[in-house]
Amino acid sequence: MTDLASHAAALGAAPPRPTVSDRLKFYGIWLATAVALLVLPQVFSSGGSLTTFSLVGISIIFALSYNILLGQTGMLSFGHAVYYGLGGFLAIHAINIVGFHKWPIPLPLMPLIGGVAGLFFAALIGWVMTQRSGTAFAMISLGLAELVASSALILRTFFGGEAGISANRTKLFKVFGLSFGPQIQIYYLIAAWTLIAIIAMYALTRTPLGRMCNAVRDNPERVQFVGYDPHVVRYLAFCFSGFFAGIAGALAAINFEIANSAYLGATQSGTVLFSTYIGGIGFFIGPIVGAVFVTVLSLGLSDLTQVWQLYFGLFFIAVVAFAPGGITGLLMMHRPLIRAGMLQRMLPSYLIAVVPTLALCTGLMMMIETIVHYTVNPNESPNIKAFGIPFNAERPSVWAISAVLIIVGFILARMSWTRVGQTWDATLSAARAKVHAT
Amino acid sequence: MSPAMESNTPAIEIKGVEKSFGATKVIQNINLSIAQGERHALIGPNGAGKSTTFNLISGYMKPTSGSIKLRGEEVAGLRPFQINRRGLSRSFQVTNVFANMTVWENLRCAVLWSTGHRYAFWKNVDNLPVVRERTAQILEDIHLTSRRDVPAGLLTYAEQRALEIGITVAGGANVILLDEPTAGMSNAETERAVSLIRRLTEGRTLLIVEHDMSVVFGLADRISVLVYGQVIASGTPEEIRGNPKVKEAYLGEEAA
């Protein structure tokens, strides 16, 4: 009897069960996401934005699958594109075979084939790879990625060499009269799979395996002394990660109607690492934010400047150095201030700091674009345009202005960000005191 | 009847265990038997091999030779998680928790395997009543209820030590190994930790490494003294106090 009594007492120590309003809020978020995905093409209906949305959806799935490894289980992979690419190739071959034999399998099921392909290869290779995490895992993933990427150019019958393998997605068995020719139909196909994949990967984090992934990330040694084999945990995480990467690859193959060696390459593996990290690996939504940000930014920047990858790299360095929690980490930092209603106290110091920072960035851009003019196109007209702003790269005044902007901007930015740090500390302690008082 | 069911089978039986790192013999021929339900303390000067003995029993290291039996079953050479699944759990001298996870999640991770959920990826972890109940019980037992949602890395030292013990006992293991659980604590904290240990290891077998002699003599039913990788004496606290060899090797130094 005392046992029963003590159990009842102990359950008071457990976190409170979600209330009805918590549950409504939780399901409301998913419902709102679904509605947003439905109406998005109505608001932005141009062909360009549909293509952008489709690419964003694919990178969201890919980045989230990557974060199962990096953020959830603490495994840094340099070769995640392998599972993305193999998923894409298998999906392309499946579309061709199914179309040729006229089997009654519709296009919306093809991403599943990509997913199973990703899962299969991850399961095949993963056991050896996940023996260790850390540097050993990172190095093996890199080596393996190089191996697969180079065999893509050698095994021509499967990978199609330089040209890749193409397919016609409209030749498959039709459901509801959908041909999947127009981009709008492809958008909805990708949006549906994106939503399914996000929900599935979120659910995974809430399972015993998902929790043990976090435990392995934090302390693989201790995990062994609570009954778990960290190797098995890493292996299962790796398989799930491969599965969702395969789905993303298949969607990309459907979207472009082609799979080529670029799908498997180092650039693809690097981009997913960048997106995930820039978004923030510590939060489930981090990779989503990062995928949206990086995809839109890379599409936008490539129109504005020819060295967009350079800016991209600089931005990545800045995130690693100054905001290791990524964009989401920066936003989440402000939660205690918002809760205490003290966010406005930070705004003046932010505004003061933004001005010299922007000056520094402008100076850097002018310098980079001028250098690019001299090194890449020295014989062309010096009247160049960067980010829509025309200027003359040969004029000494441009050099002088950029030098002044960089030096003065740097000094003032350092000073003002130090001030921001002080204001931050003061505001945060005030916010904590206020929350404690209530 | 399996050997583990008989109550006179020792909880831990170590016979002729040796451990060498290269040419250095850290543990030379240890023999130790700990009865079920006994609270046994392992003492000895620094570098005597107490932590190594723990590492050998818990599977963190493999013995070079010899036999280690856990309730009659040979476990020498098994991996730590295999030994843990057979009912042995240990704590660490240096706090070894899941720093980015909350106190609640730390304890829950320690409960999951023993409640049979293993690597399940089809169950919602928040919807497992037995896990919830056991985790809440341990949380209450270690008096960290008010710190439930705090990441373990942000706890105070004494709180982290309590969590360390909580993780160790949460899986319901029958044999508990605690490595210097009160190291670095104030007197008041030590007192609280000792009563916590006494309560949580009720009805279980406890092997404890400890430097604080008041803790050792207050808690242990039996004591073994380890010097230079060898057990030089084993007996009740009174026998150990009166043993001239022990006085010379260890206790005497402290008295001097």
XYZ file of C-alpha atoms in Angstrom:
694
model
C 0.000 0.000 0.000
C 2.778 2.420 0.871
C 4.153 1.594 -2.530
C 1.013 2.803 -4.223
C 0.984 5.958 -2.150
C 4.597 6.762 -2.963
C 3.952 6.167 -6.666
C 1.067 8.602 -6.638
C 3.260 11.132 -4.867
C 6.165 10.610 -7.269
C 4.055 11.189 -10.360
C 3.682 14.756 -9.180
C 7.395 15.052 -9.968
C 6.808 14.103 -13.616
C 6.411 16.841 -16.200
C 2.751 17.825 -16.544
C 0.753 16.040 -19.217
C -0.006 18.254 -22.228
C -3.296 20.038 -21.694
C -6.022 20.220 -24.335
C -4.840 23.677 -25.371
C -1.237 22.398 -25.655
C -2.449 19.619 -27.919
C -4.547 21.994 -30.022
C -1.561 24.317 -30.346
C 0.662 21.398 -31.380
C -1.700 20.053 -34.035
C -2.532 23.629 -35.039
C 1.078 24.217 -36.059
C 1.047 21.211 -38.382
C -2.336 22.165 -39.785
C -1.174 25.732 -40.363
C 1.917 24.403 -42.158
C -0.273 22.234 -44.389
C -2.573 25.153 -45.203
C 0.413 27.423 -45.883
C 1.854 24.834 -48.301
C -1.548 24.613 -50.034
C -2.064 28.346 -50.571
C 1.568 29.288 -51.238
C 1.299 28.822 -55.040
C -1.881 30.928 -55.047
C 0.009 33.831 -53.508
C 3.218 33.465 -55.533
C 2.094 31.891 -58.754
C 4.987 32.649 -61.137
C 6.886 29.702 -62.608
C 10.084 30.914 -60.965
C 8.652 30.913 -57.475
C 7.122 27.457 -57.986
C 10.565 26.146 -58.938
C 12.070 27.868 -55.902
C 9.467 26.376 -53.558
C 10.063 22.920 -55.001
C 13.816 23.222 -54.448
C 13.262 24.550 -50.937
C 11.070 21.547 -50.095
C 13.711 19.118 -51.334
C 16.474 20.829 -49.363
C 14.323 20.876 -46.218
C 13.981 17.072 -46.304
C 17.673 16.666 -47.131
C 18.835 19.025 -44.389
C 16.562 17.452 -41.772
C 17.851 13.994 -42.726
C 21.390 15.314 -42.321
C 20.572 16.679 -38.889
C 19.497 13.223 -37.702
C 23.241 12.583 -37.897
C 24.837 15.904 -36.982
C 22.449 17.567 -34.545
C 20.662 14.574 -33.076
C 23.379 11.910 -32.863
C 26.554 13.995 -33.086
C 27.981 12.488 -36.278
C 29.679 14.839 -38.750
C 29.278 13.425 -42.264
C 31.071 14.824 -45.305
C 29.334 12.451 -47.687
C 25.613 12.661 -47.130
C 24.977 13.271 -50.834
C 25.753 9.593 -51.476
C 22.328 8.523 -50.154
C 20.604 11.512 -51.747
C 22.204 10.722 -55.102
C 21.628 6.972 -55.002
C 17.990 7.655 -54.094
C 17.778 9.961 -57.106
C 19.358 7.462 -59.515
C 17.214 4.568 -58.299
C 14.099 6.721 -58.659
C 15.047 7.714 -62.227
C 15.653 4.078 -63.182
C 12.392 3.091 -61.491
C 10.474 5.750 -63.449
C 11.990 4.473 -66.686
C 11.338 0.803 -65.933
C 7.810 1.348 -64.600
C 6.997 3.594 -67.577
C 8.419 1.073 -70.058
C 6.455 -1.885 -68.653
C 3.365 0.242 -68.012
C 3.117 -1.086 -64.452
C 0.349 0.565 -62.435
C 2.648 2.457 -60.057
C 1.983 6.224 -60.007
C 4.689 8.916 -59.766
C 3.833 10.009 -56.175
C 5.125 6.648 -54.913
C 8.536 7.005 -56.578
C 10.106 8.951 -53.668
C 9.499 5.845 -51.568
C 11.714 3.876 -53.952
C 14.386 6.541 -53.539
C 13.977 6.319 -49.777
C 14.320 2.539 -49.760
C 17.421 2.858 -51.957
C 18.950 5.346 -49.506
C 18.037 3.078 -46.608
C 19.482 0.027 -48.340
C 22.866 1.619 -49.035
C 23.029 3.212 -45.587
C 22.235 -0.153 -44.002
C 24.837 -1.839 -46.201
C 27.710 0.574 -45.553
C 26.635 1.963 -42.191
C 27.619 -0.840 -39.838
C 31.322 -0.385 -40.470
C 31.112 3.413 -40.677
C 29.248 3.944 -37.431
C 31.685 1.903 -35.350
C 33.145 5.223 -34.289
C 31.856 8.764 -34.345
C 34.034 11.855 -34.516
C 37.012 12.131 -36.822
C 37.032 8.479 -37.898
C 33.417 8.653 -39.046
C 33.954 12.004 -40.798
C 37.006 10.686 -42.691
C 35.321 7.442 -43.775
C 32.244 9.353 -44.957
C 34.474 11.637 -47.009
C 36.394 8.757 -48.563
C 33.254 6.852 -49.363
C 31.650 9.909 -50.961
C 34.671 10.337 -53.216
C 34.552 6.652 -54.123
C 30.872 6.736 -55.087
C 31.170 10.088 -56.888
C 34.079 8.857 -59.011
C 32.403 5.546 -59.787
C 29.446 7.554 -61.074
C 31.679 8.593 -63.970
C 33.028 5.077 -64.525
C 29.921 2.868 -64.249
C 28.218 4.392 -67.258
C 25.356 1.925 -67.660
C 23.959 2.764 -64.243
C 25.013 6.391 -63.756
C 25.049 7.542 -67.388
C 28.499 9.167 -67.216
C 28.743 12.954 -67.620
C 25.273 13.316 -69.067
C 23.495 11.362 -66.362
C 20.235 9.473 -66.787
C 17.046 11.214 -67.750
C 13.436 10.101 -67.551
C 10.004 11.269 -68.519
C 7.873 11.616 -65.424
C 4.629 12.048 -67.376
C 4.657 8.537 -68.831
C 3.579 6.804 -65.655
C 0.245 5.359 -64.535
C -2.077 8.312 -63.840
C -4.092 8.760 -60.656
C -6.887 11.353 -60.531
C -5.930 12.315 -64.100
C -2.702 14.010 -62.909
C 0.008 13.984 -65.589
C 2.700 15.611 -63.396
C 3.849 17.594 -66.401
C 3.154 21.102 -65.069
C 5.372 22.471 -62.282
C 2.350 23.201 -60.072
C 1.572 19.484 -59.817
C 5.208 18.738 -59.024
C 5.094 21.469 -56.381
C 2.175 19.803 -54.647
C 3.836 16.401 -54.899
C 6.991 17.770 -53.259
C 5.007 19.773 -50.680
C 3.070 16.662 -49.615
C 6.253 14.611 -49.268
C 7.981 17.445 -47.421
C 5.176 17.618 -44.874
C 5.123 13.829 -44.433
C 8.902 13.700 -44.036
C 8.989 16.584 -41.539
C 6.292 14.952 -39.407
C 8.008 11.556 -39.584
C 11.409 12.961 -38.634
C 9.907 15.002 -35.818
C 8.109 11.924 -34.515
C 11.403 10.025 -34.639
C 12.955 12.489 -32.183
C 10.173 11.689 -29.704
C 10.791 7.930 -29.602
C 13.077 5.943 -27.271
C 15.562 5.636 -30.154
C 15.400 9.380 -30.828
C 16.112 10.199 -27.190
C 18.995 7.736 -27.074
C 20.442 9.403 -30.194
C 20.714 12.605 -28.148
C 22.262 10.653 -25.296
C 24.872 9.173 -27.678
C 25.599 12.680 -28.981
C 26.125 14.005 -25.451
C 28.044 11.105 -23.944
C 28.504 7.823 -25.852
C 30.543 6.381 -22.986
C 27.821 6.772 -20.406
C 25.207 5.315 -22.789
C 26.985 1.960 -22.500
C 26.396 1.945 -18.760
C 22.628 2.363 -19.055
C 22.329 -0.733 -21.245
C 22.675 0.690 -24.753
C 25.219 -0.067 -27.445
C 26.090 3.359 -28.929
C 27.155 1.637 -32.138
C 23.636 0.272 -32.690
C 22.101 3.674 -31.899
C 24.408 5.371 -34.405
C 23.734 2.696 -37.008
C 19.950 3.027 -36.730
C 20.208 6.824 -36.890
C 22.392 6.443 -39.967
C 19.815 4.178 -41.660
C 16.965 6.613 -41.001
C 19.103 9.450 -42.232
C 19.848 7.539 -45.445
C 16.160 6.784 -45.936
C 15.059 10.415 -45.793
C 18.036 11.574 -47.852
C 16.953 9.054 -50.499
C 13.446 10.535 -50.533
C 14.918 14.003 -51.042
C 17.118 12.736 -53.882
C 14.184 11.030 -55.581
C 12.138 14.234 -55.384
C 15.024 16.131 -56.962
C 15.208 13.540 -59.731
C 11.454 13.863 -60.327
C 11.697 17.644 -60.301
C 14.527 17.830 -62.869
C 13.674 14.569 -64.691
C 17.368 13.744 -64.579
C 19.917 12.309 -62.189
C 23.624 12.964 -62.765
C 26.924 12.707 -60.942
C 26.456 16.155 -59.386
C 23.792 14.617 -57.124
C 26.458 12.503 -55.436
C 29.252 15.038 -55.373
C 31.162 16.898 -52.693
C 29.337 20.155 -53.496
C 26.001 18.566 -52.674
C 27.413 17.079 -49.447
C 28.893 20.456 -48.533
C 25.706 22.385 -49.249
C 23.627 20.243 -46.931
C 26.203 20.654 -44.169
C 26.134 24.459 -44.691
C 22.331 24.652 -44.738
C 21.965 22.564 -41.624
C 24.646 24.394 -39.696
C 23.564 27.887 -40.765
C 20.000 27.075 -39.741
C 21.139 25.678 -36.400
C 21.759 22.051 -35.468
C 20.512 22.351 -31.912
C 16.837 22.707 -32.789
C 14.506 20.555 -34.828
C 13.413 23.507 -36.988
C 17.000 24.699 -37.463
C 17.652 22.724 -40.679
C 14.276 23.856 -42.061
C 15.232 27.487 -41.522
C 18.684 26.835 -42.950
C 17.358 25.027 -46.032
C 14.932 27.869 -46.833
C 17.582 30.502 -46.211
C 20.405 28.869 -48.162
C 18.269 27.801 -51.145
C 16.654 31.213 -51.540
C 19.963 32.982 -50.920
C 21.909 30.905 -53.436
C 19.238 31.387 -56.105
C 19.072 35.119 -55.362
C 22.810 35.760 -54.999
C 23.703 33.970 -58.221
C 21.698 36.617 -60.105
C 23.421 39.483 -58.307
C 27.097 38.552 -58.418
C 29.242 35.969 -60.147
C 31.223 35.129 -57.016
C 28.184 34.326 -54.910
C 29.850 31.212 -53.515
C 32.561 33.391 -52.012
C 29.975 35.452 -50.111
C 28.276 32.248 -49.120
C 31.526 30.912 -47.684
C 32.215 34.144 -45.805
C 28.726 34.024 -44.375
C 29.243 30.435 -43.258
C 32.503 31.396 -41.525
C 30.706 34.262 -39.794
C 27.987 31.912 -38.520
C 30.512 29.366 -37.235
C 32.562 32.083 -35.536
C 29.873 34.338 -34.083
C 26.641 32.322 -33.959
C 27.452 28.632 -33.508
C 23.784 28.022 -32.720
C 22.880 29.168 -36.228
C 19.995 31.440 -37.166
C 17.572 29.467 -35.011
C 19.980 29.621 -32.088
C 20.134 33.419 -32.391
C 16.349 33.689 -32.458
C 15.829 31.226 -29.610
C 18.301 33.171 -27.438
C 15.716 35.932 -27.298
C 12.949 33.759 -25.907
C 13.516 34.677 -22.248
C 13.484 38.373 -23.187
C 10.249 38.019 -25.139
C 8.674 36.130 -22.251
C 9.631 38.915 -19.887
C 8.503 41.541 -22.407
C 11.942 43.136 -22.504
C 12.934 42.664 -26.124
C 12.542 46.374 -26.861
C 15.408 47.131 -24.452
C 17.799 45.419 -26.861
C 16.594 47.174 -30.002
C 18.488 50.500 -29.657
C 21.849 48.782 -29.190
C 21.081 46.444 -32.109
C 20.244 49.396 -34.359
C 23.458 51.168 -33.366
C 25.509 48.043 -34.066
C 23.872 47.324 -37.418
C 25.047 50.591 -39.023
C 28.826 50.044 -38.786
C 28.364 46.332 -39.554
C 26.561 47.201 -42.774
C 29.299 49.728 -43.591
C 31.927 47.017 -43.066
C 30.016 44.618 -45.315
C 29.569 47.246 -48.026
C 33.276 48.018 -47.938
C 34.131 44.332 -48.198
C 31.746 43.866 -51.134
C 33.223 46.813 -53.016
C 36.705 45.463 -52.465
C 35.785 41.922 -53.480
C 33.972 43.036 -56.637
C 36.871 45.303 -57.652
C 39.364 42.499 -57.138
C 37.126 40.155 -59.111
C 37.045 42.706 -61.937
C 40.853 42.847 -62.072
C 41.500 39.139 -61.699
C 38.611 37.575 -63.617
C 37.616 40.105 -66.301
C 40.481 42.631 -66.551
C 39.753 43.487 -70.176
C 36.113 44.329 -69.737
C 34.640 47.712 -68.975
C 35.492 48.926 -65.447
C 31.923 50.131 -64.972
C 30.700 47.133 -63.027
C 27.546 46.425 -61.184
C 27.371 44.518 -57.946
C 24.135 43.875 -56.072
C 22.421 46.237 -58.522
C 24.707 49.165 -57.656
C 26.852 50.436 -60.533
C 30.348 51.770 -59.846
C 33.675 52.219 -61.584
C 36.296 49.721 -60.451
C 39.226 51.803 -61.755
C 38.511 54.964 -59.824
C 40.897 55.458 -56.856
C 38.040 57.045 -54.917
C 36.227 53.687 -54.961
C 39.303 52.042 -53.453
C 39.602 54.776 -50.855
C 35.925 54.587 -49.918
C 36.036 50.827 -49.535
C 39.196 51.020 -47.407
C 37.633 53.648 -45.130
C 34.395 51.672 -44.853
C 36.262 48.510 -43.929
C 38.619 50.058 -41.362
C 36.194 52.470 -39.704
C 33.320 50.021 -39.987
C 35.398 47.301 -38.339
C 36.480 49.477 -35.415
C 33.001 50.888 -34.795
C 31.369 47.480 -35.246
C 33.643 45.948 -32.622
C 32.868 48.712 -30.179
C 29.140 48.640 -30.765
C 28.892 44.836 -30.550
C 30.742 44.960 -27.242
C 28.065 47.385 -26.098
C 25.392 44.989 -27.353
C 26.988 42.246 -25.250
C 26.865 44.409 -22.122
C 23.255 45.448 -22.742
C 22.441 41.791 -23.352
C 23.890 40.629 -20.037
C 22.075 43.356 -18.124
C 18.754 42.771 -19.890
C 18.946 39.010 -19.498
C 19.568 39.187 -15.749
C 16.716 41.696 -15.438
C 14.445 39.365 -17.427
C 15.420 36.378 -15.258
C 14.790 38.374 -12.074
C 11.394 39.415 -13.384
C 10.395 35.841 -14.287
C 11.581 34.613 -10.860
C 9.601 37.321 -9.089
C 6.308 36.292 -10.675
C 17.574 -23.417 -10.598
C 19.980 -20.969 -12.190
C 22.967 -19.965 -10.079
C 21.729 -16.386 -9.816
C 18.604 -17.495 -7.989
C 20.481 -19.018 -5.070
C 20.952 -16.430 -2.406
C 24.318 -17.780 -1.297
C 25.872 -17.173 -4.728
C 28.118 -14.112 -4.352
C 26.889 -10.989 -6.163
C 30.421 -10.412 -7.400
C 33.201 -12.977 -7.324
C 36.625 -11.994 -8.611
C 39.281 -14.674 -8.899
C 42.897 -14.185 -9.908
C 42.238 -11.047 -11.940
C 45.260 -9.309 -13.418
C 45.473 -6.206 -15.578
C 48.585 -4.966 -17.326
C 49.118 -1.891 -19.465
C 52.096 -2.961 -21.553
C 54.733 -4.093 -19.067
C 53.096 -2.347 -16.105
C 50.967 -4.602 -13.960
C 48.323 -2.327 -12.435
C 46.268 -5.098 -10.883
C 48.050 -8.201 -9.713
C 45.973 -11.165 -8.689
C 42.875 -9.704 -7.089
C 40.524 -12.055 -5.261
C 37.323 -10.590 -3.914
C 33.921 -11.967 -3.043
C 30.906 -9.794 -2.283
C 27.725 -11.383 -0.965
C 24.306 -10.412 -2.253
C 22.797 -7.507 -0.339
C 26.160 -6.568 1.170
C 27.500 -3.007 1.281
C 31.154 -3.378 0.508
C 33.732 -0.591 0.481
C 36.979 -0.674 -1.444
C 39.659 1.515 0.092
C 43.323 2.083 -0.506
C 45.872 4.798 -1.229
C 45.866 6.727 -4.502
C 47.004 4.647 -7.440
C 46.214 1.360 -5.676
C 43.964 0.322 -8.575
C 40.498 0.952 -7.120
C 39.134 2.672 -10.208
C 40.798 0.097 -12.446
C 39.049 -2.641 -10.481
C 35.753 -0.834 -11.121
C 36.591 -0.542 -14.788
C 37.322 -4.258 -14.967
C 34.116 -5.309 -13.197
C 31.909 -2.976 -15.254
C 33.458 -3.997 -18.580
C 35.084 -0.639 -19.299
C 38.391 -2.512 -19.477
C 39.128 -6.159 -20.159
C 41.166 -8.081 -17.588
C 44.443 -9.535 -18.845
C 43.593 -12.760 -17.056
C 41.297 -14.108 -14.367
C 37.593 -14.537 -13.826
C 34.856 -12.082 -12.825
C 31.472 -13.579 -11.980
C 28.285 -11.583 -11.594
C 25.839 -13.676 -9.560
C 27.515 -16.828 -10.790
C 27.754 -15.796 -14.428
C 31.122 -15.116 -16.046
C 31.257 -11.495 -17.305
C 34.999 -10.908 -17.800
C 35.556 -9.583 -21.322
C 31.919 -8.639 -21.951
C 31.085 -5.113 -23.169
C 29.778 -2.575 -20.605
C 26.212 -2.602 -21.946
C 26.122 -6.414 -21.828
C 27.188 -6.371 -18.195
C 24.702 -3.596 -17.459
C 21.890 -5.678 -18.953
C 22.867 -8.499 -16.562
C 22.094 -6.241 -13.632
C 25.235 -4.255 -12.792
C 25.358 -0.473 -12.886
C 28.156 1.924 -12.018
C 28.760 5.599 -11.427
C 31.843 7.598 -12.282
C 34.377 9.466 -10.233
C 34.242 12.405 -12.643
C 30.625 13.379 -13.258
C 29.496 11.670 -16.417
C 25.980 12.769 -17.379
C 24.205 13.833 -20.590
C 25.074 17.507 -20.290
C 22.735 19.008 -22.903
C 19.710 17.006 -21.823
C 17.447 17.914 -18.934
C 17.538 16.136 -15.573
C 14.288 14.415 -16.516
C 15.680 13.151 -19.814
C 18.912 11.993 -18.180
C 17.003 9.787 -15.773
C 14.585 8.604 -18.440
C 17.465 7.452 -20.673
C 18.671 5.344 -17.762
C 15.225 3.768 -17.371
C 14.444 2.967 -21.022
C 16.444 -0.215 -21.551
C 15.410 -1.917 -18.335
C 11.725 -1.245 -19.080
C 12.135 -3.142 -22.357
C 11.834 -0.283 -24.849
C 15.301 -0.814 -26.284
C 15.779 0.835 -29.679
C 12.037 1.291 -30.326
C 11.333 3.919 -32.988
C 7.578 3.322 -33.124
C 6.639 4.396 -29.586
C 6.129 7.888 -28.248
C 8.564 8.218 -25.372
C 6.240 10.593 -23.496
C 3.468 7.992 -23.576
C 5.112 5.168 -21.659
C 3.436 5.043 -18.218
C 5.946 2.703 -16.569
C 8.911 4.791 -17.765
C 7.205 7.942 -16.574
C 6.445 6.520 -13.168
C 9.938 5.125 -12.584
C 11.631 8.299 -13.773
C 9.429 10.406 -11.515
C 10.209 8.113 -8.583
C 13.971 8.419 -9.054
C 13.694 12.166 -9.596
C 11.908 12.472 -6.279
C 14.358 10.114 -4.566
C 17.368 12.224 -5.515
C 15.534 15.445 -4.532
C 15.934 17.140 -7.902
C 12.221 17.606 -8.656
C 12.573 21.385 -8.714
C 15.425 21.065 -11.234
C 13.564 18.665 -13.536
C 13.730 20.769 -16.716
C 17.247 22.144 -16.243
C 19.987 20.848 -18.583
C 22.266 18.578 -16.551
C 25.311 20.650 -17.519
C 23.881 23.647 -15.640
C 23.388 21.876 -12.298
C 25.581 22.616 -9.285
C 28.323 20.117 -8.488
C 26.408 18.439 -5.663
C 23.284 18.236 -7.826
C 25.276 16.637 -10.642
C 26.647 14.066 -8.200
C 23.107 13.270 -7.077
C 22.019 12.931 -10.705
C 25.004 10.666 -11.332
C 23.793 8.350 -8.566
C 20.222 8.629 -9.865
C 21.267 7.530 -13.372
C 23.213 4.653 -11.848
C 20.302 3.224 -9.868
C 17.468 4.181 -12.270
C 17.735 1.002 -14.351
C 16.973 -1.102 -11.285
C 20.298 -2.971 -11.343
C 20.885 -5.388 -8.471
C 24.553 -4.624 -8.135
C 25.583 -0.982 -7.815
C 29.162 0.294 -8.089
C 29.759 3.848 -6.867
C 33.126 5.474 -7.548
C 33.849 8.163 -4.934
C 30.285 9.480 -4.776
C 31.063 12.120 -2.138
C 34.372 13.403 -3.538
C 34.592 17.185 -3.417
C 31.465 17.620 -1.289
C 31.077 19.696 1.859
C 30.309 17.909 5.145
C 26.600 18.676 4.946
C 26.445 17.538 1.317
C 28.328 14.359 2.179
C 25.879 13.556 4.935
C 22.941 14.000 2.574
C 24.659 11.911 -0.111
C 25.312 9.067 2.320
C 21.687 8.891 3.432
C 20.664 9.019 -0.242
C 23.005 6.134 -1.072
C 21.784 4.130 1.908
C 18.163 4.571 0.861
C 18.635 3.936 -2.858
C 20.725 0.812 -2.432
C 18.320 -0.767 0.081
C 18.095 -4.484 -0.743
C 20.771 -4.267 -3.423
C 24.450 -5.086 -3.441
C 26.730 -2.054 -3.189
C 30.416 -1.792 -3.957
C 31.781 1.643 -3.198
C 35.165 3.311 -3.598
C 35.542 6.089 -1.076
C 38.303 8.151 0.517
C 36.228 9.643 3.316
C 36.737 7.165 6.187
C 33.672 8.328 8.101
C 31.571 7.477 5.043
C 33.284 4.099 4.672
C 32.953 3.029 8.297
C 29.419 4.408 8.548
C 28.098 2.744 5.412
C 29.963 -0.500 4.764
C 29.177 -3.982 6.074
C 32.551 -5.173 4.889
C 35.701 -3.455 3.683
C 38.511 -4.548 1.381
C 41.853 -2.792 1.298
C 43.671 -2.509 -1.990
C 47.381 -1.651 -2.052
C 49.593 -1.808 -5.160
C 46.969 -3.748 -7.100
C 46.470 -6.401 -4.446
C 43.797 -6.973 -1.798
C 45.779 -7.024 1.442
C 42.808 -7.412 3.786
C 39.099 -8.014 3.673
C 36.698 -8.016 6.599
C 34.222 -6.158 8.808
C 35.009 -2.524 9.736
C 36.240 -3.696 13.175
C 38.540 -6.299 11.678
C 39.948 -3.737 9.228
C 40.472 -1.178 11.994
C 42.429 -3.707 14.023
C 44.443 -5.144 11.134
C 48.146 -4.225 11.549
C 48.909 -4.620 7.825
C 46.191 -2.103 6.968
C 47.377 0.301 9.633
C 50.845 0.183 8.225
C 49.852 0.546 4.591
C 47.030 2.971 4.757
C 45.222 3.987 7.908
C 48.459 4.568 9.745
C 49.542 7.116 7.204
C 46.395 9.103 7.832
C 46.785 8.910 11.593
C 50.383 10.014 11.399
